[in-house]
């Protein structure tokens, strides 16, 4: 009974904060609103009974990645947006184009086959630790390993950039 | 000849650090159970050792005459110039002919060096063990002859801080 | 959920919250007393018998102080930051079981607010949220000391979170579950089955990381008085400062409870089977939990007055070059052992 209501509240907060992230002029506030967005996403995961994913959302995105973002923002002490003065029009045009494309896609999907957006039938268990682990290490083993390789490359790149003399 | 001393090379056991950490913890734990050194001042008072140089007093003979003859040796010896003496003829028959009419000590000027006590030929001025004489005004810290004699009464028989009658305070 | 169940949960939440707050008060008192004792002093002993009302006097003092917001601060964030720090600190205790189950009127009630099946991750996630409070407090204060404190602290927390998480992973490998109840059940019985004896290396790493996570000495770089005035809470006064204070102690309580749960069998009383003794066994288990936790809280204070503070580069070196590889090595060994065991 109350679950759909919770979903709508969480979804509203998620969308609202996401919009505000873009519209806000203050970078720190944008970062914080993004954290709020992650939290509402975590609530939606919880409503889907994907506890593991919900906690990971908070742990990794809100807890680790956004802290690093904030960290960098503070270290650079970015005040108002100045860096991207030249690209402003390009950026706006591109983002409007992409948003239109996305909604067009969703719209077409709804028109053609409205069942595609529905929940899968039967028990939904993608959020469990076991099912997730099993899927990662059997069906999606290659993408998993590729991702880890990508991270390793990024890591080495960072070390190289930060430390010129090795 | 230069002597090369090799600094201590830490062994693996040292590099683990944990034995040293535990040793350190044991030290603090020992202090945790040790007797505490705090003196809870207004309740318990620190009793100074003999020879402590605190508040002054003017000594009396057993019959009540003031020992001081107002020779002004003390005020001459005083490096801080804090003793003011007005001499006068002694009111009593026999004994010394001079006595101090006024004997004021400015305790704010005094540096408690004890030179007055050493200079005194009559052993009349002495420093006592009293250390907690504070007041709210400068005037209150000017101690006069009567005050100094009162201090003598308080301290002549026993240590000021180990006396049984705690109610009396020196009039400063 | 029926009405009675709702009431039970409400009572549990209240009890846990009250107990945490009470422990915070006790800790404030204990910190001052124990530190005094270790320095040969007496500490506060005037307010109430033996000074036990001192924390209340402190609290009243905090309440009466002027609420001051300096000019130039980012006001909304400045006000929000202490709350962001304190709330996760208080929330973490929800998943920690503080005793076996109690039976009242034929109803079995587990002594735990929420039995989340990803309990450990929940705690790790919330502690990582607490970083925001510190970073934002440092940033919004518009003061160089606060900013430095906030930056130091966030870097420190992120670095040590890794080592702590990896130490926990080896425990998860052993018990095969993220649920704190399962981890405790795994350590039941003989006290040699506690995880400290199975995973001494993980325990050491976890303990050190926990001190860094709670910003306690020897890792209290973020508030190093001698260098940073007060660190991230330099500009705070009155109740907001008290909230930072409470958050630190609440974090200590959670850390101690977590250490006990993960490595010392939780509420397991050594050599006694609590579940056989009914409600008396439950009381015994709660007592065991409190005693173990008390020891670790004492250890927090004990360590604070024993070890000097690390230098920042030493801290980072320890975190990344010593703790992280050791934790990885430990996971490797544990996983290898488990694999061999499952094959043989």
XYZ file of C-alpha atoms in Angstrom, chain B residues 59-169:
111
model
C 58.132 38.268 66.704
C 57.388 39.056 70.334
C 59.088 38.263 73.618
C 57.231 35.845 75.867
C 56.010 38.772 77.957
C 54.392 40.381 74.950
C 56.919 43.088 74.063
C 57.770 43.498 70.390
C 61.260 42.324 69.595
C 61.718 44.888 66.848
C 63.783 47.959 67.774
C 63.033 49.832 64.534
C 66.668 49.936 63.513
C 65.535 49.915 59.871
C 68.187 47.361 58.901
C 65.503 45.340 57.179
C 64.189 48.196 55.113
C 67.743 49.049 54.174
C 68.416 45.469 53.129
C 65.163 45.131 51.245
C 65.859 45.026 47.494
C 62.251 45.823 46.715
C 61.933 48.688 49.167
C 58.704 47.380 50.576
C 59.173 47.971 54.321
C 58.142 51.273 55.868
C 59.120 51.850 59.491
C 58.415 54.814 61.773
C 60.466 54.425 64.956
C 59.468 55.786 68.326
C 60.263 55.468 72.037
C 59.110 52.191 73.541
C 56.044 52.557 75.769
C 57.157 49.901 78.233
C 59.663 50.183 81.161
C 62.979 48.325 80.903
C 64.311 46.434 77.933
C 64.740 48.036 74.542
C 64.159 51.786 74.251
C 62.998 51.935 70.628
C 60.081 50.246 69.021
C 58.252 50.619 65.707
C 55.269 52.958 65.828
C 54.473 52.002 62.298
C 55.699 48.858 60.540
C 54.098 48.414 57.142
C 55.016 45.900 54.479
C 53.706 46.225 50.956
C 53.175 42.592 50.054
C 52.721 43.430 46.418
C 56.209 44.857 46.258
C 57.838 42.194 48.385
C 59.752 39.564 46.484
C 60.025 37.184 49.461
C 63.803 37.002 49.264
C 64.263 36.800 53.032
C 66.983 39.459 53.208
C 65.065 41.314 55.940
C 65.099 38.224 58.087
C 68.855 37.880 57.604
C 69.547 41.547 58.229
C 67.541 41.720 61.449
C 69.832 41.899 64.507
C 66.995 41.158 66.928
C 65.445 38.196 65.078
C 62.291 40.223 65.069
C 61.124 39.834 61.469
C 60.696 36.372 60.025
C 59.125 34.811 57.009
C 56.491 32.175 57.731
C 55.194 29.287 55.643
C 51.890 31.025 54.824
C 51.482 31.254 51.063
C 47.783 31.734 50.412
C 47.156 35.325 51.342
C 45.251 36.946 48.563
C 42.961 39.933 48.595
C 40.618 41.824 46.355
C 42.347 45.199 46.543
C 45.824 46.627 46.722
C 45.076 48.229 50.067
C 44.277 44.860 51.546
C 47.741 43.652 50.714
C 49.412 46.338 52.815
C 50.088 44.567 56.066
C 50.632 46.751 59.155
C 52.231 46.153 62.565
C 49.122 44.651 64.120
C 48.680 42.337 61.214
C 52.248 41.140 61.428
C 51.881 40.523 65.146
C 48.733 38.547 64.492
C 50.572 36.357 62.038
C 53.041 35.680 64.837
C 50.209 34.558 67.090
C 48.953 32.219 64.382
C 52.263 30.620 63.649
C 54.314 30.745 66.854
C 53.391 27.283 68.145
C 52.598 25.224 65.122
C 52.728 25.072 61.349
C 49.979 27.275 59.960
C 48.658 24.567 57.631
C 48.611 21.755 60.172
C 46.855 23.704 62.922
C 43.601 22.373 64.281
C 41.686 25.644 64.429
C 41.147 26.398 60.768
C 38.810 29.331 61.223
C 41.441 31.977 61.787
C 43.011 33.641 58.806
